[in-house]
């Protein structure tokens, strides 16, 4: 049975992710109590948890505010994801089934189709599904949850900023195929982790160069 604290946490996180509570929105406990019929204690617990996960900042004499994300936050988040996601992918690789790998290939093909159809939202969603799938069998629930949480945060940031520098999306699809080839050939954990980590870091480098007006590497 879902506890009130978990229920209130999911309500707030979903509302932040879907834009109902946008950046800078003040989360007032009394209003939440009236709106959802859940007492104040679970909301306070949820706000502390959301603060720990980086979704909310609690400002003295102001209260809880939905965090404002910018490109720097996106770059920092993707750099973190490069490390934890690469590690999770390496741990997960030996345990991915034939069906898992077939699904990963299908997701990568659909990403190419989304790119051809000029569908950046679809491309981003499929990209997230691809990486979450590759990390899903790491055998460490906290690690997998960390990967999923960071992807969710990046999804929110992506709504207000470009996701890829020019040419980066095509390169990303090719790098996905290379990662899958390493996994299917039973390459070592270090090689898989390095490939997955460098894949994300190349996106950070491409966006940074694009913002600075430099030619993509």
mmCIF file of C-alpha atoms in Angstrom:
data_model
loop_
_atom_site.group_PDB
_atom_site.id
_atom_site.type_symbol
_atom_site.label_atom_id
_atom_site.label_comp_id
_atom_site.label_asym_id
_atom_site.label_seq_id
_atom_site.Cartn_x
_atom_site.Cartn_y
_atom_site.Cartn_z
ATOM 1 C CA UNK A 1 0.000 0.000 0.000
ATOM 2 C CA UNK A 2 1.348 3.446 -0.974
ATOM 3 C CA UNK A 3 2.015 5.684 2.019
ATOM 4 C CA UNK A 4 0.800 9.280 2.179
ATOM 5 C CA UNK A 5 4.411 10.455 2.077
ATOM 6 C CA UNK A 6 5.090 8.488 -1.103
ATOM 7 C CA UNK A 7 1.808 9.620 -2.629
ATOM 8 C CA UNK A 8 2.534 13.282 -1.941
ATOM 9 C CA UNK A 9 6.102 12.912 -3.244
ATOM 10 C CA UNK A 10 4.879 11.412 -6.527
ATOM 11 C CA UNK A 11 2.249 14.152 -6.913
ATOM 12 C CA UNK A 12 4.814 16.909 -6.533
ATOM 13 C CA UNK A 13 7.442 15.261 -8.737
ATOM 14 C CA UNK A 14 4.950 14.572 -11.524
ATOM 15 C CA UNK A 15 3.608 18.147 -11.380
ATOM 16 C CA UNK A 16 7.133 19.524 -11.593
ATOM 17 C CA UNK A 17 8.015 17.250 -14.502
ATOM 18 C CA UNK A 18 4.872 18.033 -16.502
ATOM 19 C CA UNK A 19 5.299 21.774 -15.953
ATOM 20 C CA UNK A 20 2.270 22.321 -13.698
ATOM 21 C CA UNK A 21 4.667 23.630 -11.060
ATOM 22 C CA UNK A 22 7.237 25.486 -13.143
ATOM 23 C CA UNK A 23 10.655 26.880 -12.187
ATOM 24 C CA UNK A 24 10.356 29.328 -9.295
ATOM 25 C CA UNK A 25 6.886 28.118 -8.298
ATOM 26 C CA UNK A 26 6.365 28.357 -4.527
ATOM 27 C CA UNK A 27 5.051 25.152 -2.983
ATOM 28 C CA UNK A 28 2.856 26.161 -0.058
ATOM 29 C CA UNK A 29 2.001 23.317 2.309
ATOM 30 C CA UNK A 30 -1.357 24.772 3.399
ATOM 31 C CA UNK A 31 -2.459 25.005 -0.235
ATOM 32 C CA UNK A 32 -1.330 21.446 -0.942
ATOM 33 C CA UNK A 33 -3.262 20.186 2.090
ATOM 34 C CA UNK A 34 -6.433 21.862 0.845
ATOM 35 C CA UNK A 35 -5.974 20.780 -2.764
ATOM 36 C CA UNK A 36 -5.150 17.116 -2.225
ATOM 37 C CA UNK A 37 -6.577 16.300 1.188
ATOM 38 C CA UNK A 38 -3.273 15.014 2.566
ATOM 39 C CA UNK A 39 -2.059 16.324 5.920
ATOM 40 C CA UNK A 40 0.952 18.604 6.285
ATOM 41 C CA UNK A 41 3.469 16.057 7.632
ATOM 42 C CA UNK A 42 3.739 13.982 4.405
ATOM 43 C CA UNK A 43 4.158 17.180 2.369
ATOM 44 C CA UNK A 44 7.034 18.329 4.588
ATOM 45 C CA UNK A 45 8.714 14.928 4.183
ATOM 46 C CA UNK A 46 8.197 15.084 0.429
ATOM 47 C CA UNK A 47 9.684 18.567 0.144
ATOM 48 C CA UNK A 48 12.796 17.477 2.049
ATOM 49 C CA UNK A 49 13.128 14.474 -0.257
ATOM 50 C CA UNK A 50 12.656 16.628 -3.361
ATOM 51 C CA UNK A 51 15.271 19.034 -2.035
ATOM 52 C CA UNK A 52 17.720 16.148 -1.559
ATOM 53 C CA UNK A 53 17.070 15.004 -5.147
ATOM 54 C CA UNK A 54 17.600 18.498 -6.509
ATOM 55 C CA UNK A 55 14.056 19.293 -7.643
ATOM 56 C CA UNK A 56 13.268 21.891 -4.978
ATOM 57 C CA UNK A 57 15.226 24.440 -2.991
ATOM 58 C CA UNK A 58 14.051 25.517 0.439
ATOM 59 C CA UNK A 59 14.818 29.209 0.964
ATOM 60 C CA UNK A 60 14.764 30.671 4.505
ATOM 61 C CA UNK A 61 11.817 33.043 5.087
ATOM 62 C CA UNK A 62 10.447 32.161 1.640
ATOM 63 C CA UNK A 63 9.687 28.455 1.610
ATOM 64 C CA UNK A 64 10.019 25.685 -0.956
ATOM 65 C CA UNK A 65 10.585 26.772 -4.565
ATOM 66 C CA UNK A 66 10.798 24.611 -7.670
ATOM 67 C CA UNK A 67 14.378 24.850 -8.868
ATOM 68 C CA UNK A 68 15.227 26.937 -11.900
ATOM 69 C CA UNK A 69 17.346 24.896 -14.308
ATOM 70 C CA UNK A 70 19.708 26.371 -16.865
ATOM 71 C CA UNK A 71 22.234 25.103 -19.378
ATOM 72 C CA UNK A 72 24.913 24.877 -16.686
ATOM 73 C CA UNK A 73 22.635 22.596 -14.674
ATOM 74 C CA UNK A 74 22.042 20.511 -17.801
ATOM 75 C CA UNK A 75 25.766 20.161 -18.434
ATOM 76 C CA UNK A 76 26.447 19.241 -14.811
ATOM 77 C CA UNK A 77 23.603 16.719 -14.819
ATOM 78 C CA UNK A 78 24.761 15.052 -18.013
ATOM 79 C CA UNK A 79 28.346 14.934 -16.742
ATOM 80 C CA UNK A 80 27.094 13.169 -13.607
ATOM 81 C CA UNK A 81 24.984 10.845 -15.740
ATOM 82 C CA UNK A 82 28.024 10.011 -17.848
ATOM 83 C CA UNK A 83 29.721 8.630 -14.741
ATOM 84 C CA UNK A 84 26.846 6.831 -13.016
ATOM 85 C CA UNK A 85 25.173 5.767 -16.271
ATOM 86 C CA UNK A 86 28.401 4.402 -17.699
ATOM 87 C CA UNK A 87 29.024 2.387 -14.544
ATOM 88 C CA UNK A 88 25.449 1.100 -14.438
ATOM 89 C CA UNK A 89 25.612 0.091 -18.101
ATOM 90 C CA UNK A 90 28.828 -1.849 -17.524
ATOM 91 C CA UNK A 91 27.278 -3.689 -14.563
ATOM 92 C CA UNK A 92 24.078 -4.349 -16.493
ATOM 93 C CA UNK A 93 25.669 -5.533 -19.758
ATOM 94 C CA UNK A 94 26.275 -9.221 -18.860
ATOM 95 C CA UNK A 95 22.678 -9.568 -17.689
ATOM 96 C CA UNK A 96 20.879 -8.005 -20.661
ATOM 97 C CA UNK A 97 18.785 -10.613 -22.443
ATOM 98 C CA UNK A 98 18.395 -11.135 -26.165
ATOM 99 C CA UNK A 99 15.000 -9.444 -25.899
ATOM 100 C CA UNK A 100 16.565 -6.479 -24.087
ATOM 101 C CA UNK A 101 19.142 -6.045 -26.834
ATOM 102 C CA UNK A 102 16.533 -6.405 -29.571
ATOM 103 C CA UNK A 103 14.495 -3.688 -27.877
ATOM 104 C CA UNK A 104 17.584 -1.453 -27.607
ATOM 105 C CA UNK A 105 18.260 -1.840 -31.345
ATOM 106 C CA UNK A 106 14.601 -1.046 -32.062
ATOM 107 C CA UNK A 107 14.767 2.088 -29.908
ATOM 108 C CA UNK A 108 17.871 3.243 -31.763
ATOM 109 C CA UNK A 109 16.154 2.714 -35.123
ATOM 110 C CA UNK A 110 13.140 4.676 -33.914
ATOM 111 C CA UNK A 111 15.480 7.483 -32.846
ATOM 112 C CA UNK A 112 16.746 7.676 -36.426
ATOM 113 C CA UNK A 113 13.145 7.816 -37.638
ATOM 114 C CA UNK A 114 12.318 10.582 -35.144
ATOM 115 C CA UNK A 115 15.345 12.540 -36.320
ATOM 116 C CA UNK A 116 14.292 12.179 -39.958
ATOM 117 C CA UNK A 117 10.778 13.349 -39.010
ATOM 118 C CA UNK A 118 12.154 16.424 -37.180
ATOM 119 C CA UNK A 119 10.673 15.175 -33.907
ATOM 120 C CA UNK A 120 13.113 16.297 -31.173
ATOM 121 C CA UNK A 121 10.713 15.455 -28.346
ATOM 122 C CA UNK A 122 10.318 11.904 -29.617
ATOM 123 C CA UNK A 123 14.066 11.625 -30.147
ATOM 124 C CA UNK A 124 14.769 12.695 -26.571
ATOM 125 C CA UNK A 125 12.185 10.318 -25.098
ATOM 126 C CA UNK A 126 13.561 7.357 -27.064
ATOM 127 C CA UNK A 127 17.120 8.289 -26.099
ATOM 128 C CA UNK A 128 16.172 8.228 -22.434
ATOM 129 C CA UNK A 129 14.420 4.847 -22.844
ATOM 130 C CA UNK A 130 17.504 3.442 -24.596
ATOM 131 C CA UNK A 131 19.902 4.411 -21.823
ATOM 132 C CA UNK A 132 17.572 3.445 -18.988
ATOM 133 C CA UNK A 133 17.151 0.021 -20.602
ATOM 134 C CA UNK A 134 20.906 -0.540 -20.865
ATOM 135 C CA UNK A 135 21.320 0.356 -17.184
ATOM 136 C CA UNK A 136 18.251 -1.522 -15.953
ATOM 137 C CA UNK A 137 19.935 -4.833 -15.048
ATOM 138 C CA UNK A 138 22.801 -3.426 -13.000
ATOM 139 C CA UNK A 139 21.640 -5.327 -9.907
ATOM 140 C CA UNK A 140 21.765 -2.215 -7.727
ATOM 141 C CA UNK A 141 18.358 -0.601 -7.211
ATOM 142 C CA UNK A 142 19.779 2.630 -5.819
ATOM 143 C CA UNK A 143 22.138 3.023 -8.755
ATOM 144 C CA UNK A 144 19.386 2.349 -11.288
ATOM 145 C CA UNK A 145 17.092 4.795 -9.462
ATOM 146 C CA UNK A 146 19.846 7.421 -9.580
ATOM 147 C CA UNK A 147 20.192 6.978 -13.344
ATOM 148 C CA UNK A 148 16.440 7.257 -13.873
ATOM 149 C CA UNK A 149 16.158 10.289 -11.609
ATOM 150 C CA UNK A 150 18.935 12.125 -13.426
ATOM 151 C CA UNK A 151 17.344 11.382 -16.802
ATOM 152 C CA UNK A 152 14.051 12.736 -15.470
ATOM 153 C CA UNK A 153 15.754 15.952 -14.360
ATOM 154 C CA UNK A 154 17.426 16.347 -17.756
ATOM 155 C CA UNK A 155 14.042 15.835 -19.407
ATOM 156 C CA UNK A 156 12.711 18.851 -17.507
ATOM 157 C CA UNK A 157 15.720 20.992 -18.430
ATOM 158 C CA UNK A 158 15.450 19.978 -22.083
ATOM 159 C CA UNK A 159 12.014 21.575 -22.337
ATOM 160 C CA UNK A 160 13.567 25.030 -22.090
ATOM 161 C CA UNK A 161 16.827 24.494 -24.014
ATOM 162 C CA UNK A 162 18.111 22.732 -27.095
ATOM 163 C CA UNK A 163 19.087 19.120 -26.556
ATOM 164 C CA UNK A 164 21.739 18.544 -29.176
ATOM 165 C CA UNK A 165 24.176 20.718 -31.045
ATOM 166 C CA UNK A 166 24.011 20.395 -34.839
ATOM 167 C CA UNK A 167 25.147 16.968 -35.999
ATOM 168 C CA UNK A 168 25.239 15.550 -32.482
ATOM 169 C CA UNK A 169 22.021 13.549 -32.853
ATOM 170 C CA UNK A 170 23.313 11.574 -35.856
ATOM 171 C CA UNK A 171 26.582 10.851 -34.067
ATOM 172 C CA UNK A 172 24.661 9.752 -30.980
ATOM 173 C CA UNK A 173 22.775 7.076 -32.923
ATOM 174 C CA UNK A 174 26.052 5.702 -34.318
ATOM 175 C CA UNK A 175 27.577 5.653 -30.825
ATOM 176 C CA UNK A 176 24.559 3.751 -29.499
ATOM 177 C CA UNK A 177 25.166 1.084 -32.140
ATOM 178 C CA UNK A 178 28.824 0.878 -31.110
ATOM 179 C CA UNK A 179 27.893 0.437 -27.436
ATOM 180 C CA UNK A 180 25.481 -2.355 -28.354
ATOM 181 C CA UNK A 181 28.190 -4.024 -30.423
ATOM 182 C CA UNK A 182 30.507 -4.001 -27.405
ATOM 183 C CA UNK A 183 27.806 -5.532 -25.204
ATOM 184 C CA UNK A 184 26.897 -8.206 -27.760
ATOM 185 C CA UNK A 185 30.544 -9.154 -28.232
ATOM 186 C CA UNK A 186 30.936 -9.606 -24.447
ATOM 187 C CA UNK A 187 33.549 -6.870 -24.223
ATOM 188 C CA UNK A 188 35.072 -6.120 -20.839
ATOM 189 C CA UNK A 189 33.301 -3.960 -18.297
ATOM 190 C CA UNK A 190 35.932 -1.221 -18.557
ATOM 191 C CA UNK A 191 35.499 -0.915 -22.341
ATOM 192 C CA UNK A 192 31.713 -0.730 -22.041
ATOM 193 C CA UNK A 193 31.815 1.791 -19.201
ATOM 194 C CA UNK A 194 34.289 3.981 -21.077
ATOM 195 C CA UNK A 195 32.214 3.916 -24.283
ATOM 196 C CA UNK A 196 28.979 4.771 -22.435
ATOM 197 C CA UNK A 197 30.660 7.523 -20.404
ATOM 198 C CA UNK A 198 32.398 9.097 -23.399
ATOM 199 C CA UNK A 199 29.137 9.011 -25.349
ATOM 200 C CA UNK A 200 27.465 11.359 -22.837
ATOM 201 C CA UNK A 201 30.555 13.532 -22.399
ATOM 202 C CA UNK A 202 30.710 14.119 -26.159
ATOM 203 C CA UNK A 203 27.224 15.595 -25.945
ATOM 204 C CA UNK A 204 28.347 17.941 -23.172
ATOM 205 C CA UNK A 205 31.359 18.968 -25.274
ATOM 206 C CA UNK A 206 29.215 19.498 -28.385
ATOM 207 C CA UNK A 207 26.702 21.696 -26.554
ATOM 208 C CA UNK A 208 29.449 23.668 -24.814
ATOM 209 C CA UNK A 209 31.230 24.282 -28.124
ATOM 210 C CA UNK A 210 27.973 25.237 -29.819
ATOM 211 C CA UNK A 211 27.137 27.779 -27.127
ATOM 212 C CA UNK A 212 30.636 29.232 -27.351
ATOM 213 C CA UNK A 213 30.340 29.533 -31.128
ATOM 214 C CA UNK A 214 33.070 26.988 -31.747
ATOM 215 C CA UNK A 215 32.905 24.358 -34.510
ATOM 216 C CA UNK A 216 31.796 20.898 -33.227
ATOM 217 C CA UNK A 217 34.651 18.498 -32.595
#
